[in-house]
Structure formats: structure tokens, C-alpha cells
Amino acid sequence: MMDMLLRPRIIIDQAEPADAELLAEIHAGGFRRGWSADEIEGLLADATVSGRVLRRETIFGARRPQGFILIRTVADQAEVLTIAVAPASRGRGYGRQIMEDALRCLYRDLVPEIFLEVDEGNAAAVTLYRSLGFVEVGRRKGYYSDGKGPGGTALVLRLQLR
């Protein structure tokens, strides 16, 4: 019983511009080129972009972001712009929780399909997306280039929500 009281509570809610600094830190921990707080704040200001943040609540009530997703929705299609989990919080299922929350929101908003791109070498992410029902609809060779050689191939995945 005591263990349950000390276990942090997980909350997923709307990303706010005030979150931009912490989200930029999380993003930098997961990508070769992280996005700046200004870039994230600019995306959150865009009416076509929505963001969801997974926060872990401490026993003292602090709610620190552990991961987030940004999605652009235009007409009847959504696209995952990015999803990231803080390096120290990986392996806890947070990425799945964030994706499932985002998919529920899109379903509620009657969005029929969502697309994303993922580096084919990112086995954990590819496994997650496929387990959620995403299917490969294309490939982009050299998409993840760092300018020092041939880049990794991006898999273009789609999920029909409706």
C-alpha cells in the first residue's frame, strides 16, 4: 500500500508555451538536431499544431515533463512532427502512453488518418508504431543525413483511425 502512495502519478495534458524550454531539453536528448525552445514555442502557437505532454507528478506535487508529442492536423490528415521521451525516462512505456493519448484525441476530433516518419534504425520506435497498427506506406532514403555521409532511411507510416 505504501508503495502505491509513493509511486509517481502520470498526467498527460496539453503542451503550453511555458513548457517550451523543458520540451527543447527533452527533444535534444533524442535527436541529432534538437529543436530550440523558440522553435517549439512557435509550433505550439500554430493553430494547426497540438502538443501533449506526459508529466510525472512527485509526492510533493511537482509535475515535470518526461515526454511529449507535437502533431500537425490539416484537413483530414494528421502528422506526427515529433515525439520524444527524456533519456532517463525511457523504457517505462511513456512513449506508448503519449501516442495512445494523442491517437484518442485525434479519434475524438474525427481525424481519419495519421502519418509519421521514423528512422528505420530506431528499432524501439518502429516496434512501438507497428504495435499500434501503423503500416509502412513509403521510404525516404538518405532522409536522416547529418551531412557526413549517406543518412538513414525514413519509413513513412500511416494509421487509419476511422
Short mmCIF file of C-alpha atoms in Angstrom, two decimals:
data_model
loop_
_atom_site.label_atom_id
_atom_site.label_comp_id
_atom_site.label_asym_id
_atom_site.label_seq_id
_atom_site.Cartn_x
_atom_site.Cartn_y
_atom_site.Cartn_z
CA MET A 1 0.00 0.00 0.00
CA MET A 2 2.76 2.45 0.92
CA ASP A 3 4.48 1.70 -2.42
CA MET A 4 1.37 2.89 -4.30
CA LEU A 5 1.35 6.13 -2.33
CA LEU A 6 4.96 6.84 -3.25
CA ARG A 7 4.62 5.87 -6.91
CA PRO A 8 4.56 8.98 -9.10
CA ARG A 9 1.29 9.80 -10.81
CA ILE A 10 1.38 10.17 -14.61
CA ILE A 11 -0.58 13.02 -16.18
CA ILE A 12 -0.90 13.75 -19.90
CA ASP A 13 -2.17 17.19 -20.76
CA GLN A 14 -1.94 19.99 -23.29
CA ALA A 15 1.52 21.40 -24.06
CA GLU A 16 1.79 25.11 -23.27
CA PRO A 17 4.30 27.72 -24.48
CA ALA A 18 5.65 27.84 -20.92
CA ASP A 19 6.77 24.20 -21.40
CA ALA A 20 8.99 25.05 -24.39
CA GLU A 21 12.34 25.16 -22.53
CA LEU A 22 11.87 21.75 -20.90
CA LEU A 23 10.48 20.23 -24.11
CA ALA A 24 13.53 21.51 -26.00
CA GLU A 25 15.78 19.76 -23.43
CA ILE A 26 13.87 16.50 -23.89
CA HIS A 27 13.99 16.83 -27.69
CA ALA A 28 17.75 17.48 -27.68
CA GLY A 29 18.24 14.23 -25.77
CA GLY A 30 16.64 12.21 -28.53
CA PHE A 31 17.67 13.70 -31.86
CA ARG A 32 20.85 14.64 -33.69
CA ARG A 33 19.49 18.12 -34.15
CA GLY A 34 17.25 19.11 -31.31
CA TRP A 35 14.70 21.87 -31.66
CA SER A 36 15.14 25.10 -29.75
CA ALA A 37 12.63 26.40 -27.23
CA ASP A 38 11.76 29.15 -29.74
CA GLU A 39 11.04 26.58 -32.45
CA ILE A 40 8.83 24.55 -30.13
CA GLU A 41 7.05 27.66 -28.88
CA GLY A 42 6.46 28.73 -32.49
CA LEU A 43 4.94 25.36 -33.33
CA LEU A 44 2.68 25.50 -30.28
CA ALA A 45 1.47 28.92 -31.44
CA ASP A 46 0.43 27.45 -34.81
CA ALA A 47 -3.31 26.74 -34.89
CA THR A 48 -2.72 23.52 -36.87
CA VAL A 49 -0.33 22.09 -34.25
CA SER A 50 -1.29 20.42 -30.99
CA GLY A 51 1.00 19.17 -28.32
CA ARG A 52 0.54 16.68 -25.50
CA VAL A 53 2.96 16.38 -22.58
CA LEU A 54 3.42 13.43 -20.24
CA ARG A 55 4.25 14.71 -16.76
CA ARG A 56 5.33 12.68 -13.78
CA GLU A 57 3.98 14.08 -10.53
CA THR A 58 6.18 13.79 -7.47
CA ILE A 59 4.86 13.20 -3.95
CA PHE A 60 5.38 16.94 -3.44
CA GLY A 61 3.07 17.83 -6.35
CA ALA A 62 5.69 18.96 -8.88
CA ARG A 63 4.81 17.93 -12.43
CA ARG A 64 7.93 17.70 -14.57
CA PRO A 65 7.61 16.81 -18.29
CA GLN A 66 9.07 13.42 -19.18
CA GLY A 67 8.00 13.29 -22.82
CA PHE A 68 5.85 14.97 -25.43
CA ILE A 69 4.38 14.80 -28.90
CA LEU A 70 3.64 17.51 -31.45
CA ILE A 71 1.07 16.81 -34.17
CA ARG A 72 0.01 18.93 -37.13
CA THR A 73 -3.54 18.41 -38.40
CA VAL A 74 -4.60 19.81 -41.75
CA ALA A 75 -7.97 18.98 -43.26
CA ASP A 76 -8.48 15.26 -42.63
CA GLN A 77 -4.86 14.23 -42.04
CA ALA A 78 -2.57 14.42 -39.05
CA GLU A 79 1.20 14.14 -38.99
CA VAL A 80 3.46 13.47 -36.02
CA LEU A 81 6.03 16.25 -36.15
CA THR A 82 7.99 14.81 -33.26
CA ILE A 83 7.70 12.60 -30.23
CA ALA A 84 10.39 12.42 -27.57
CA VAL A 85 10.92 10.93 -24.13
CA ALA A 86 13.64 12.13 -21.77
CA PRO A 87 16.60 9.73 -21.87
CA ALA A 88 16.34 8.95 -18.13
CA SER A 89 12.64 8.07 -18.54
CA ARG A 90 12.88 5.69 -21.48
CA GLY A 91 11.83 2.07 -21.16
CA ARG A 92 8.85 2.85 -18.90
CA GLY A 93 6.17 2.84 -21.59
CA TYR A 94 5.87 6.63 -21.68
CA GLY A 95 6.20 6.79 -25.48
CA ARG A 96 3.27 4.38 -25.83
CA GLN A 97 1.18 6.35 -23.32
CA ILE A 98 1.85 9.60 -25.20
CA MET A 99 1.00 8.03 -28.58
CA GLU A 100 -2.18 6.38 -27.30
CA ASP A 101 -3.33 9.66 -25.75
CA ALA A 102 -2.65 11.55 -28.99
CA LEU A 103 -4.48 8.92 -31.05
CA ARG A 104 -7.51 9.13 -28.73
CA CYS A 105 -7.56 12.92 -29.17
CA LEU A 106 -7.39 12.61 -32.96
CA TYR A 107 -10.13 9.97 -32.97
CA ARG A 108 -12.31 12.23 -30.80
CA ASP A 109 -11.68 15.07 -33.27
CA LEU A 110 -12.79 12.80 -36.15
CA VAL A 111 -9.39 12.79 -37.88
CA PRO A 112 -9.39 9.69 -40.11
CA GLU A 113 -5.64 9.07 -40.52
CA ILE A 114 -2.23 9.96 -39.17
CA PHE A 115 1.22 9.75 -40.73
CA LEU A 116 4.72 9.81 -39.30
CA GLU A 117 8.31 9.31 -40.36
CA VAL A 118 10.74 7.23 -38.33
CA ASP A 119 14.36 6.26 -38.84
CA GLU A 120 14.29 2.59 -39.83
CA GLY A 121 17.26 2.08 -37.49
CA ASN A 122 15.22 3.19 -34.45
CA ALA A 123 14.04 -0.30 -33.55
CA ALA A 124 12.18 0.72 -30.37
CA ALA A 125 10.14 3.37 -32.17
CA VAL A 126 9.41 1.16 -35.19
CA THR A 127 8.25 -1.64 -32.88
CA LEU A 128 6.01 0.77 -30.96
CA TYR A 129 4.38 2.21 -34.06
CA ARG A 130 3.78 -1.19 -35.64
CA SER A 131 2.26 -2.48 -32.39
CA LEU A 132 -0.19 0.44 -32.54
CA GLY A 133 -1.25 -0.57 -36.06
CA PHE A 134 0.84 1.78 -38.21
CA VAL A 135 1.76 0.33 -41.61
CA GLU A 136 4.57 1.30 -43.95
CA VAL A 137 3.43 3.32 -46.95
CA GLY A 138 6.78 4.64 -48.17
CA ARG A 139 10.52 5.08 -47.68
CA ARG A 140 12.79 8.07 -47.97
CA LYS A 141 16.41 7.01 -48.46
CA GLY A 142 19.03 9.37 -47.03
CA TYR A 143 16.39 11.37 -45.18
CA TYR A 144 18.25 11.41 -41.86
CA SER A 145 21.52 12.83 -43.13
CA ASP A 146 23.98 14.62 -40.89
CA GLY A 147 25.92 15.93 -43.88
CA LYS A 148 28.80 13.49 -43.32
CA GLY A 149 27.62 10.62 -45.43
CA PRO A 150 24.51 8.78 -46.52
CA GLY A 151 21.78 9.30 -43.99
CA GLY A 152 19.38 6.78 -42.58
CA THR A 153 16.20 5.80 -44.35
CA ALA A 154 12.93 7.21 -43.09
CA LEU A 155 9.97 4.86 -43.02
CA VAL A 156 6.71 6.65 -43.78
CA LEU A 157 3.99 5.04 -41.68
CA ARG A 158 0.22 5.53 -41.67
CA LEU A 159 -2.54 4.59 -39.25
CA GLN A 160 -6.20 4.62 -40.25
CA LEU A 161 -8.18 5.89 -37.26
CA ARG A 162 -11.60 5.75 -38.91
#
